[in-house]
């Protein structure tokens, strides 16, 4: 688990750690809502019933859904709403299906237009997810090194816990 600080330096350190591991990394922005239910009448259980998977390509969306399903199963969560957010960039040619979703998961897909960051902000305002799941390829262009990757920019605007999933992660082999 990697915690982000309230400063750009703290955030950059957490992002650097996440970029250099081969397993998903939980990033918790400073001031973000927690994942544990408050003690007032609750038992301190995880409060995860709404997840938002940010799908880039169909393969990234599939890995995000597989990783979310792995997390839901590993944590033995109850009924969970899983939304896959696709942001239209003019390259989508298919309507993916996700056959490996557990029975206790209700999956919906949503298509938005515009910038990824704006679409994420809108989806958060409307769906109030407790966790974002996003596949990251790290820095794949010089622009990413200078201005940050999509995942880093989403983390900056989302102010929600984000499960950073390396593109090389194989959720299916984790059981």
PDB file of C-alpha atoms in Angstrom:
ATOM      1  CA  UNK A   1       0.000   0.000   0.000  1.00  0.00           C
ATOM      2  CA  UNK A   2       1.347   3.383  -0.933  1.00  0.00           C
ATOM      3  CA  UNK A   3       0.112   6.588   0.645  1.00  0.00           C
ATOM      4  CA  UNK A   4       0.268   9.883  -1.169  1.00  0.00           C
ATOM      5  CA  UNK A   5       1.178  13.058   0.590  1.00  0.00           C
ATOM      6  CA  UNK A   6      -0.570  16.384   0.413  1.00  0.00           C
ATOM      7  CA  UNK A   7       2.287  17.871  -1.579  1.00  0.00           C
ATOM      8  CA  UNK A   8       3.409  17.241  -5.125  1.00  0.00           C
ATOM      9  CA  UNK A   9       6.581  15.670  -3.736  1.00  0.00           C
ATOM     10  CA  UNK A  10       4.630  13.145  -1.640  1.00  0.00           C
ATOM     11  CA  UNK A  11       2.376  12.307  -4.565  1.00  0.00           C
ATOM     12  CA  UNK A  12       5.339  11.858  -6.900  1.00  0.00           C
ATOM     13  CA  UNK A  13       7.049   9.464  -4.472  1.00  0.00           C
ATOM     14  CA  UNK A  14       3.923   7.290  -4.204  1.00  0.00           C
ATOM     15  CA  UNK A  15       3.469   7.295  -7.976  1.00  0.00           C
ATOM     16  CA  UNK A  16       7.124   6.360  -8.506  1.00  0.00           C
ATOM     17  CA  UNK A  17       6.736   3.403  -6.143  1.00  0.00           C
ATOM     18  CA  UNK A  18       3.550   2.267  -7.920  1.00  0.00           C
ATOM     19  CA  UNK A  19       5.224   2.503 -11.334  1.00  0.00           C
ATOM     20  CA  UNK A  20       8.009   0.182 -10.213  1.00  0.00           C
ATOM     21  CA  UNK A  21       6.106  -2.756  -8.727  1.00  0.00           C
ATOM     22  CA  UNK A  22       4.513  -5.665 -10.548  1.00  0.00           C
ATOM     23  CA  UNK A  23       1.362  -5.942  -8.416  1.00  0.00           C
ATOM     24  CA  UNK A  24      -1.553  -3.555  -7.903  1.00  0.00           C
ATOM     25  CA  UNK A  25      -0.817  -0.694  -5.565  1.00  0.00           C
ATOM     26  CA  UNK A  26      -3.422   1.167  -3.529  1.00  0.00           C
ATOM     27  CA  UNK A  27      -2.932   4.922  -3.634  1.00  0.00           C
ATOM     28  CA  UNK A  28      -4.736   6.975  -1.026  1.00  0.00           C
ATOM     29  CA  UNK A  29      -4.714  10.694  -1.780  1.00  0.00           C
ATOM     30  CA  UNK A  30      -4.435  13.003   1.217  1.00  0.00           C
ATOM     31  CA  UNK A  31      -7.932  13.818   2.473  1.00  0.00           C
ATOM     32  CA  UNK A  32      -9.648  11.098   0.426  1.00  0.00           C
ATOM     33  CA  UNK A  33     -12.532   9.168   1.987  1.00  0.00           C
ATOM     34  CA  UNK A  34     -11.349   5.981   3.661  1.00  0.00           C
ATOM     35  CA  UNK A  35     -12.241   2.427   2.770  1.00  0.00           C
ATOM     36  CA  UNK A  36     -13.187   1.305   6.292  1.00  0.00           C
ATOM     37  CA  UNK A  37     -16.696   2.024   7.516  1.00  0.00           C
ATOM     38  CA  UNK A  38     -16.949   4.404  10.475  1.00  0.00           C
ATOM     39  CA  UNK A  39     -17.411   2.890  13.919  1.00  0.00           C
ATOM     40  CA  UNK A  40     -20.870   4.434  14.447  1.00  0.00           C
ATOM     41  CA  UNK A  41     -22.949   1.249  14.423  1.00  0.00           C
ATOM     42  CA  UNK A  42     -20.654  -0.536  11.999  1.00  0.00           C
ATOM     43  CA  UNK A  43     -18.082  -3.203  12.700  1.00  0.00           C
ATOM     44  CA  UNK A  44     -15.155  -1.538  10.952  1.00  0.00           C
ATOM     45  CA  UNK A  45     -15.666  -3.636   7.812  1.00  0.00           C
ATOM     46  CA  UNK A  46     -14.494  -2.497   4.424  1.00  0.00           C
ATOM     47  CA  UNK A  47     -16.922  -0.091   2.824  1.00  0.00           C
ATOM     48  CA  UNK A  48     -16.547  -1.228  -0.759  1.00  0.00           C
ATOM     49  CA  UNK A  49     -19.772  -1.644  -2.650  1.00  0.00           C
ATOM     50  CA  UNK A  50     -19.203   0.778  -5.567  1.00  0.00           C
ATOM     51  CA  UNK A  51     -16.120   0.480  -7.772  1.00  0.00           C
ATOM     52  CA  UNK A  52     -15.317   2.405 -10.932  1.00  0.00           C
ATOM     53  CA  UNK A  53     -13.017   0.757 -13.489  1.00  0.00           C
ATOM     54  CA  UNK A  54     -11.443   3.207 -15.896  1.00  0.00           C
ATOM     55  CA  UNK A  55     -11.160   1.386 -19.198  1.00  0.00           C
ATOM     56  CA  UNK A  56      -8.745   2.706 -21.800  1.00  0.00           C
ATOM     57  CA  UNK A  57      -8.429   0.023 -24.426  1.00  0.00           C
ATOM     58  CA  UNK A  58     -10.649  -3.056 -24.336  1.00  0.00           C
ATOM     59  CA  UNK A  59      -7.676  -5.042 -22.977  1.00  0.00           C
ATOM     60  CA  UNK A  60      -7.122  -2.495 -20.193  1.00  0.00           C
ATOM     61  CA  UNK A  61     -10.821  -2.544 -19.307  1.00  0.00           C
ATOM     62  CA  UNK A  62     -10.755  -6.365 -19.177  1.00  0.00           C
ATOM     63  CA  UNK A  63      -7.688  -6.345 -16.910  1.00  0.00           C
ATOM     64  CA  UNK A  64      -9.327  -3.709 -14.707  1.00  0.00           C
ATOM     65  CA  UNK A  65     -12.509  -5.795 -14.404  1.00  0.00           C
ATOM     66  CA  UNK A  66     -10.514  -8.995 -13.760  1.00  0.00           C
ATOM     67  CA  UNK A  67      -8.474  -7.222 -11.071  1.00  0.00           C
ATOM     68  CA  UNK A  68     -11.590  -5.746  -9.463  1.00  0.00           C
ATOM     69  CA  UNK A  69     -13.218  -9.219  -9.483  1.00  0.00           C
ATOM     70  CA  UNK A  70     -10.054 -10.675  -7.914  1.00  0.00           C
ATOM     71  CA  UNK A  71     -10.132  -7.981  -5.210  1.00  0.00           C
ATOM     72  CA  UNK A  72     -13.862  -8.478  -4.544  1.00  0.00           C
ATOM     73  CA  UNK A  73     -13.358 -12.239  -4.212  1.00  0.00           C
ATOM     74  CA  UNK A  74     -10.200 -11.937  -2.092  1.00  0.00           C
ATOM     75  CA  UNK A  75     -11.905  -9.558   0.330  1.00  0.00           C
ATOM     76  CA  UNK A  76     -15.118 -11.617   0.284  1.00  0.00           C
ATOM     77  CA  UNK A  77     -17.210  -8.546  -0.399  1.00  0.00           C
ATOM     78  CA  UNK A  78     -20.966  -8.789  -0.669  1.00  0.00           C
ATOM     79  CA  UNK A  79     -23.089  -7.220  -3.381  1.00  0.00           C
ATOM     80  CA  UNK A  80     -20.920  -4.853  -5.385  1.00  0.00           C
ATOM     81  CA  UNK A  81     -21.686  -2.379  -8.159  1.00  0.00           C
ATOM     82  CA  UNK A  82     -18.890  -2.327 -10.737  1.00  0.00           C
ATOM     83  CA  UNK A  83     -19.025   0.364 -13.410  1.00  0.00           C
ATOM     84  CA  UNK A  84     -16.662   0.295 -16.374  1.00  0.00           C
ATOM     85  CA  UNK A  85     -16.098   3.795 -17.706  1.00  0.00           C
ATOM     86  CA  UNK A  86     -15.006   4.057 -21.336  1.00  0.00           C
ATOM     87  CA  UNK A  87     -13.954   7.470 -22.581  1.00  0.00           C
ATOM     88  CA  UNK A  88     -14.455   7.925 -26.312  1.00  0.00           C
ATOM     89  CA  UNK A  89     -11.344   8.919 -28.191  1.00  0.00           C
ATOM     90  CA  UNK A  90     -12.455   7.872 -31.654  1.00  0.00           C
ATOM     91  CA  UNK A  91     -10.763   4.448 -31.598  1.00  0.00           C
ATOM     92  CA  UNK A  92     -13.409   2.223 -29.963  1.00  0.00           C
ATOM     93  CA  UNK A  93     -14.694  -0.409 -32.336  1.00  0.00           C
ATOM     94  CA  UNK A  94     -16.285  -3.015 -30.095  1.00  0.00           C
ATOM     95  CA  UNK A  95     -18.604  -3.399 -27.157  1.00  0.00           C
ATOM     96  CA  UNK A  96     -16.640  -5.585 -24.754  1.00  0.00           C
ATOM     97  CA  UNK A  97     -18.245  -8.212 -22.559  1.00  0.00           C
ATOM     98  CA  UNK A  98     -16.864  -9.408 -19.253  1.00  0.00           C
ATOM     99  CA  UNK A  99     -17.606 -13.114 -18.742  1.00  0.00           C
ATOM    100  CA  UNK A 100     -15.538 -13.523 -15.553  1.00  0.00           C
ATOM    101  CA  UNK A 101     -17.593 -11.299 -13.252  1.00  0.00           C
ATOM    102  CA  UNK A 102     -18.687 -12.947  -9.971  1.00  0.00           C
ATOM    103  CA  UNK A 103     -22.405 -13.459  -9.336  1.00  0.00           C
ATOM    104  CA  UNK A 104     -22.454 -10.911  -6.490  1.00  0.00           C
ATOM    105  CA  UNK A 105     -21.290  -8.155  -8.871  1.00  0.00           C
ATOM    106  CA  UNK A 106     -23.607  -5.993 -10.931  1.00  0.00           C
ATOM    107  CA  UNK A 107     -21.639  -4.685 -13.884  1.00  0.00           C
ATOM    108  CA  UNK A 108     -22.586  -1.692 -15.981  1.00  0.00           C
ATOM    109  CA  UNK A 109     -20.707   0.025 -18.769  1.00  0.00           C
ATOM    110  CA  UNK A 110     -20.756   3.717 -19.447  1.00  0.00           C
ATOM    111  CA  UNK A 111     -19.436   5.618 -22.454  1.00  0.00           C
ATOM    112  CA  UNK A 112     -18.422   9.264 -22.108  1.00  0.00           C
ATOM    113  CA  UNK A 113     -16.871  11.771 -24.456  1.00  0.00           C
ATOM    114  CA  UNK A 114     -14.175  14.338 -23.767  1.00  0.00           C
ATOM    115  CA  UNK A 115     -11.039  14.263 -21.686  1.00  0.00           C
ATOM    116  CA  UNK A 116     -10.380  11.355 -19.359  1.00  0.00           C
ATOM    117  CA  UNK A 117      -9.992  13.629 -16.349  1.00  0.00           C
ATOM    118  CA  UNK A 118     -13.316  15.420 -16.997  1.00  0.00           C
ATOM    119  CA  UNK A 119     -15.152  12.128 -17.593  1.00  0.00           C
ATOM    120  CA  UNK A 120     -13.772  10.732 -14.323  1.00  0.00           C
ATOM    121  CA  UNK A 121     -14.840  13.838 -12.402  1.00  0.00           C
ATOM    122  CA  UNK A 122     -18.363  13.527 -13.832  1.00  0.00           C
ATOM    123  CA  UNK A 123     -18.609   9.801 -13.080  1.00  0.00           C
ATOM    124  CA  UNK A 124     -17.426  10.349  -9.503  1.00  0.00           C
ATOM    125  CA  UNK A 125     -20.014  13.089  -8.952  1.00  0.00           C
ATOM    126  CA  UNK A 126     -22.803  10.866 -10.289  1.00  0.00           C
ATOM    127  CA  UNK A 127     -21.815   7.425  -8.972  1.00  0.00           C
ATOM    128  CA  UNK A 128     -19.819   8.206  -5.809  1.00  0.00           C
ATOM    129  CA  UNK A 129     -17.457   5.215  -6.120  1.00  0.00           C
ATOM    130  CA  UNK A 130     -15.422   4.235  -3.089  1.00  0.00           C
ATOM    131  CA  UNK A 131     -12.534   2.903  -5.197  1.00  0.00           C
ATOM    132  CA  UNK A 132     -11.211   3.572  -8.685  1.00  0.00           C
ATOM    133  CA  UNK A 133      -9.401   0.813 -10.574  1.00  0.00           C
ATOM    134  CA  UNK A 134      -7.104   1.819 -13.417  1.00  0.00           C
ATOM    135  CA  UNK A 135      -4.558  -0.027 -15.517  1.00  0.00           C
ATOM    136  CA  UNK A 136      -1.328   1.854 -16.023  1.00  0.00           C
ATOM    137  CA  UNK A 137       1.310   1.428 -18.671  1.00  0.00           C
ATOM    138  CA  UNK A 138       3.590   3.868 -16.861  1.00  0.00           C
ATOM    139  CA  UNK A 139       5.301   6.549 -18.867  1.00  0.00           C
ATOM    140  CA  UNK A 140       5.057   5.566 -22.504  1.00  0.00           C
ATOM    141  CA  UNK A 141       5.747   8.931 -24.092  1.00  0.00           C
ATOM    142  CA  UNK A 142       8.060  11.849 -23.397  1.00  0.00           C
ATOM    143  CA  UNK A 143       4.934  13.920 -22.727  1.00  0.00           C
ATOM    144  CA  UNK A 144       4.038  11.553 -19.857  1.00  0.00           C
ATOM    145  CA  UNK A 145       7.423  12.118 -18.244  1.00  0.00           C
ATOM    146  CA  UNK A 146       6.953  15.874 -18.368  1.00  0.00           C
ATOM    147  CA  UNK A 147       3.199  16.216 -17.732  1.00  0.00           C
ATOM    148  CA  UNK A 148       2.504  12.866 -15.975  1.00  0.00           C
ATOM    149  CA  UNK A 149       0.687   9.759 -17.174  1.00  0.00           C
ATOM    150  CA  UNK A 150      -3.094   9.399 -17.498  1.00  0.00           C
ATOM    151  CA  UNK A 151      -3.167   7.491 -14.220  1.00  0.00           C
ATOM    152  CA  UNK A 152      -1.267  10.206 -12.397  1.00  0.00           C
ATOM    153  CA  UNK A 153      -3.565  12.915 -13.794  1.00  0.00           C
ATOM    154  CA  UNK A 154      -6.652  10.921 -12.763  1.00  0.00           C
ATOM    155  CA  UNK A 155      -5.230  10.515  -9.262  1.00  0.00           C
ATOM    156  CA  UNK A 156      -4.777  14.282  -9.042  1.00  0.00           C
ATOM    157  CA  UNK A 157      -8.389  15.101  -9.976  1.00  0.00           C
ATOM    158  CA  UNK A 158     -10.216  12.110  -8.458  1.00  0.00           C
ATOM    159  CA  UNK A 159      -9.367  12.529  -4.773  1.00  0.00           C
ATOM    160  CA  UNK A 160     -10.465   8.918  -4.262  1.00  0.00           C
ATOM    161  CA  UNK A 161      -8.543   5.775  -3.406  1.00  0.00           C
ATOM    162  CA  UNK A 162      -7.168   4.352  -6.633  1.00  0.00           C
ATOM    163  CA  UNK A 163      -6.015   0.807  -7.268  1.00  0.00           C
ATOM    164  CA  UNK A 164      -3.123   1.295  -9.709  1.00  0.00           C
ATOM    165  CA  UNK A 165      -2.837  -1.897 -11.774  1.00  0.00           C
ATOM    166  CA  UNK A 166       0.331  -2.475 -13.792  1.00  0.00           C
ATOM    167  CA  UNK A 167      -0.474  -3.586 -17.345  1.00  0.00           C
ATOM    168  CA  UNK A 168       1.690  -6.673 -16.748  1.00  0.00           C
ATOM    169  CA  UNK A 169      -0.431  -7.890 -13.783  1.00  0.00           C
ATOM    170  CA  UNK A 170      -2.225 -11.215 -14.296  1.00  0.00           C
ATOM    171  CA  UNK A 171      -5.290 -11.184 -12.063  1.00  0.00           C
ATOM    172  CA  UNK A 172      -6.510 -14.560 -13.375  1.00  0.00           C
ATOM    173  CA  UNK A 173      -3.442 -16.419 -12.124  1.00  0.00           C
ATOM    174  CA  UNK A 174      -4.025 -15.086  -8.588  1.00  0.00           C
ATOM    175  CA  UNK A 175      -7.111 -17.273  -8.091  1.00  0.00           C
TER     176      UNK A 175
END
